GROMACS .gro file of C-alpha atoms in nm:
model
  178
    1MET     CA    1  -0.015   0.033   0.005
    2SER     CA    2   0.130   0.371  -0.098
    3LEU     CA    3   0.058   0.649   0.132
    4LYS     CA    4  -0.118   0.962   0.036
    5ARG     CA    5   0.154   1.199  -0.014
    6TRP     CA    6   0.106   1.603   0.148
    7ILE     CA    7   0.176   1.851  -0.112
    8LYS     CA    8   0.290   2.211  -0.005
    9LEU     CA    9   0.054   2.492  -0.164
   10ASN     CA   10   0.199   2.750   0.011
   11GLN     CA   11   0.505   2.864   0.284
   12LYS     CA   12   0.481   3.167   0.527
   13THR     CA   13   0.729   3.259   0.736
   14ILE     CA   14   0.608   3.381   1.101
   15PHE     CA   15   0.937   3.443   1.260
   16LYS     CA   16   1.281   3.400   1.176
   17ASN     CA   17   1.649   3.448   1.428
   18SER     CA   18   1.996   3.314   1.343
   19HIS     CA   19   1.924   2.912   1.408
   20TRP     CA   20   1.564   2.858   1.322
   21SER     CA   21   1.245   2.987   1.156
   22TYR     CA   22   0.881   2.922   1.217
   23ASN     CA   23   0.697   2.823   0.950
   24LEU     CA   24   0.297   2.780   0.809
   25ASP     CA   25   0.240   2.581   0.508
   26GLU     CA   26  -0.055   2.548   0.358
   27PHE     CA   27  -0.127   2.235   0.245
   28GLU     CA   28  -0.321   1.949   0.030
   29ILE     CA   29  -0.333   1.536   0.067
   30GLU     CA   30  -0.387   1.321  -0.239
   31GLY     CA   31  -0.754   1.326  -0.259
   32GLY     CA   32  -0.815   1.677  -0.168
   33THR     CA   33  -0.786   1.723   0.210
   34LYS     CA   34  -0.634   2.076   0.301
   35GLY     CA   35  -0.518   2.204   0.568
   36GLU     CA   36  -0.172   2.408   0.792
   37TYR     CA   37   0.099   2.283   0.931
   38HIS     CA   38   0.305   2.502   1.213
   39TYR     CA   39   0.673   2.339   1.219
   40VAL     CA   40   1.013   2.475   1.287
   41HIS     CA   41   1.277   2.510   1.012
   42THR     CA   42   1.637   2.472   1.080
   43LEU     CA   43   1.965   2.371   0.850
   44GLY     CA   44   1.999   2.098   1.108
   45SER     CA   45   2.224   1.998   1.349
   46THR     CA   46   2.497   1.792   1.420
   47MET     CA   47   2.633   1.618   1.720
   48VAL     CA   48   2.976   1.455   1.764
   49VAL     CA   49   3.024   1.171   2.012
   50PRO     CA   50   3.427   1.192   2.188
   51PHE     CA   51   3.631   0.900   2.211
   52THR     CA   52   3.928   0.976   2.393
   53SER     CA   53   4.067   0.636   2.416
   54GLU     CA   54   3.841   0.311   2.282
   55ASN     CA   55   3.618   0.236   2.607
   56THR     CA   56   3.627   0.638   2.704
   57ILE     CA   57   3.395   0.931   2.603
   58LEU     CA   58   3.354   1.271   2.679
   59LEU     CA   59   3.061   1.457   2.738
   60VAL     CA   60   2.953   1.821   2.818
   61LYS     CA   61   2.766   1.891   3.120
   62GLN     CA   62   2.557   2.237   3.086
   63PHE     CA   63   2.205   2.411   3.167
   64ARG     CA   64   1.936   2.377   3.017
   65TYR     CA   65   1.718   2.685   2.993
   66LEU     CA   66   1.418   2.545   2.904
   67ASN     CA   67   1.422   2.224   3.168
   68GLN     CA   68   1.565   2.453   3.440
   69LYS     CA   69   1.836   2.157   3.505
   70GLU     CA   70   2.181   2.092   3.418
   71SER     CA   71   2.237   1.760   3.114
   72LEU     CA   72   2.519   1.595   3.072
   73GLU     CA   73   2.519   1.533   2.643
   74PHE     CA   74   2.760   1.533   2.357
   75PRO     CA   75   2.869   1.843   2.187
   76CYS     CA   76   2.606   1.939   1.990
   77GLY     CA   77   2.474   2.248   1.737
   78ALA     CA   78   2.277   2.413   1.496
   79ILE     CA   79   2.451   2.452   1.157
   80GLU     CA   80   2.569   2.750   1.037
   81GLN     CA   81   2.491   2.881   0.670
   82ASP     CA   82   2.733   2.771   0.462
   83LEU     CA   83   2.924   2.519   0.651
   84THR     CA   84   2.859   2.135   0.594
   85PRO     CA   85   2.777   1.897   0.824
   86GLU     CA   86   3.120   1.762   0.873
   87GLN     CA   87   3.276   2.127   0.937
   88ASN     CA   88   2.998   2.255   1.168
   89ALA     CA   89   3.040   1.913   1.363
   90LEU     CA   90   3.450   2.047   1.446
   91LYS     CA   91   3.337   2.395   1.501
   92GLU     CA   92   3.090   2.238   1.800
   93LEU     CA   93   3.342   1.975   1.943
   94ARG     CA   94   3.597   2.256   1.938
   95GLU     CA   95   3.392   2.518   2.110
   96GLU     CA   96   3.253   2.281   2.314
   97THR     CA   97   3.530   2.129   2.449
   98GLY     CA   98   3.857   2.245   2.324
   99LYS     CA   99   3.920   1.922   2.135
  100SER     CA  100   3.954   1.869   1.805
  101GLY     CA  101   4.045   1.492   1.600
  102ASN     CA  102   3.944   1.244   1.281
  103LEU     CA  103   3.580   1.285   1.259
  104LYS     CA  104   3.353   1.018   1.141
  105HIS     CA  105   3.020   1.002   1.001
  106ILE     CA  106   2.762   0.760   1.181
  107GLY     CA  107   2.419   0.867   1.071
  108LYS     CA  108   2.150   1.090   1.077
  109PHE     CA  109   1.793   1.126   1.263
  110SER     CA  110   1.504   1.406   1.289
  111PRO     CA  111   1.520   1.447   1.674
  112TYR     CA  112   1.191   1.674   1.637
  113THR     CA  113   0.937   1.448   1.424
  114GLY     CA  114   0.637   1.616   1.312
  115ALA     CA  115   0.726   1.965   1.522
  116ALA     CA  116   1.057   2.057   1.295
  117ASP     CA  117   1.210   1.947   0.942
  118GLU     CA  118   1.601   1.908   1.145
  119MET     CA  119   1.813   1.617   1.070
  120CYS     CA  120   2.039   1.578   1.301
  121SER     CA  121   2.400   1.434   1.124
  122VAL     CA  122   2.643   1.204   1.403
  123PHE     CA  123   2.996   1.168   1.396
  124ALA     CA  124   3.240   1.042   1.625
  125ALA     CA  125   3.606   1.164   1.701
  126THR     CA  126   3.890   1.029   1.727
  127ASN     CA  127   4.226   1.059   1.813
  128LEU     CA  128   4.207   1.411   1.987
  129PHE     CA  129   4.413   1.677   2.048
  130ASN     CA  130   4.419   2.031   2.205
  131SER     CA  131   4.267   2.332   1.932
  132PRO     CA  132   3.986   2.548   2.113
  133LEU     CA  133   3.719   2.807   1.977
  134PRO     CA  134   3.567   3.082   2.144
  135LYS     CA  135   3.277   2.925   2.351
  136ASP     CA  136   2.955   3.124   2.241
  137ASP     CA  137   2.820   3.438   2.499
  138THR     CA  138   2.589   3.227   2.665
  139GLU     CA  139   2.740   2.894   2.666
  140GLU     CA  140   2.927   2.715   3.004
  141PHE     CA  141   3.040   2.416   3.020
  142GLU     CA  142   3.187   2.108   3.237
  143LEU     CA  143   3.388   1.851   3.077
  144ILE     CA  144   3.266   1.455   3.193
  145GLU     CA  145   3.515   1.194   3.066
  146LEU     CA  146   3.333   0.853   3.134
  147SER     CA  147   3.405   0.494   3.045
  148ILE     CA  148   3.119   0.338   2.798
  149ASP     CA  149   3.001   0.123   3.118
  150GLU     CA  150   2.977   0.456   3.343
  151PHE     CA  151   2.797   0.637   3.062
  152GLU     CA  152   2.514   0.340   2.967
  153ASN     CA  153   2.465   0.338   3.381
  154LEU     CA  154   2.369   0.670   3.382
  155ILE     CA  155   2.073   0.612   3.061
  156LYS     CA  156   1.937   0.361   3.309
  157LYS     CA  157   1.928   0.580   3.595
  158ASN     CA  158   1.754   0.842   3.386
  159THR     CA  159   2.079   1.067   3.477
  160ILE     CA  160   2.134   1.155   3.094
  161TRP     CA  161   1.825   1.239   2.954
  162ASP     CA  162   1.866   1.439   2.684
  163GLY     CA  163   1.708   1.295   2.338
  164LEU     CA  164   1.992   1.397   2.084
  165THR     CA  165   2.250   1.249   2.319
  166LEU     CA  166   2.021   0.902   2.390
  167SER     CA  167   1.994   0.862   1.984
  168SER     CA  168   2.337   0.941   1.893
  169TRP     CA  169   2.433   0.713   2.131
  170LEU     CA  170   2.243   0.423   1.962
  171LEU     CA  171   2.385   0.517   1.646
  172THR     CA  172   2.722   0.528   1.762
  173LYS     CA  173   2.656   0.181   1.947
  174ASN     CA  174   2.504   0.035   1.649
  175TYR     CA  175   2.808   0.155   1.468
  176LEU     CA  176   3.086   0.009   1.736
  177ASP     CA  177   2.921  -0.371   1.752
  178LYS     CA  178   2.968  -0.365   1.357
   0.00000   0.00000   0.00000
């Protein structure tokens, strides 16, 4: 069975900033049903899983305003205009951890299906070395190095609750198991 396609009839940007835009589309589903769809448009995002050794990873702890609590996460950020996903991933790694290294694309996923068109590209970083970039004015990080077992225990305890980090780890773990 083939699912009916949704056809964009019109698009209007309601609000735009340097990271995303809030859009309103008018659409028609094959067969005649029409409607409106409100969503966030982005250029995408990148997340990096930094390996300090074969069995040790680096995370950043930061305060998350919307949740009003600290979060342990992999380095991540919105893709900036004119940067490829790989260039953006390296920039985020350098800004958030002060490290650079070899990047390997692992996969990608949609972090907000139904609410945003964003796709997050996931990279593993190895052979890390110091190469800091200045942080954004609103960012403050604490670096946390954990063994994979320690990290997975924090997931089991729901201490690590960031959806992008959890999804990126699942893709990375699948890649490591090959």
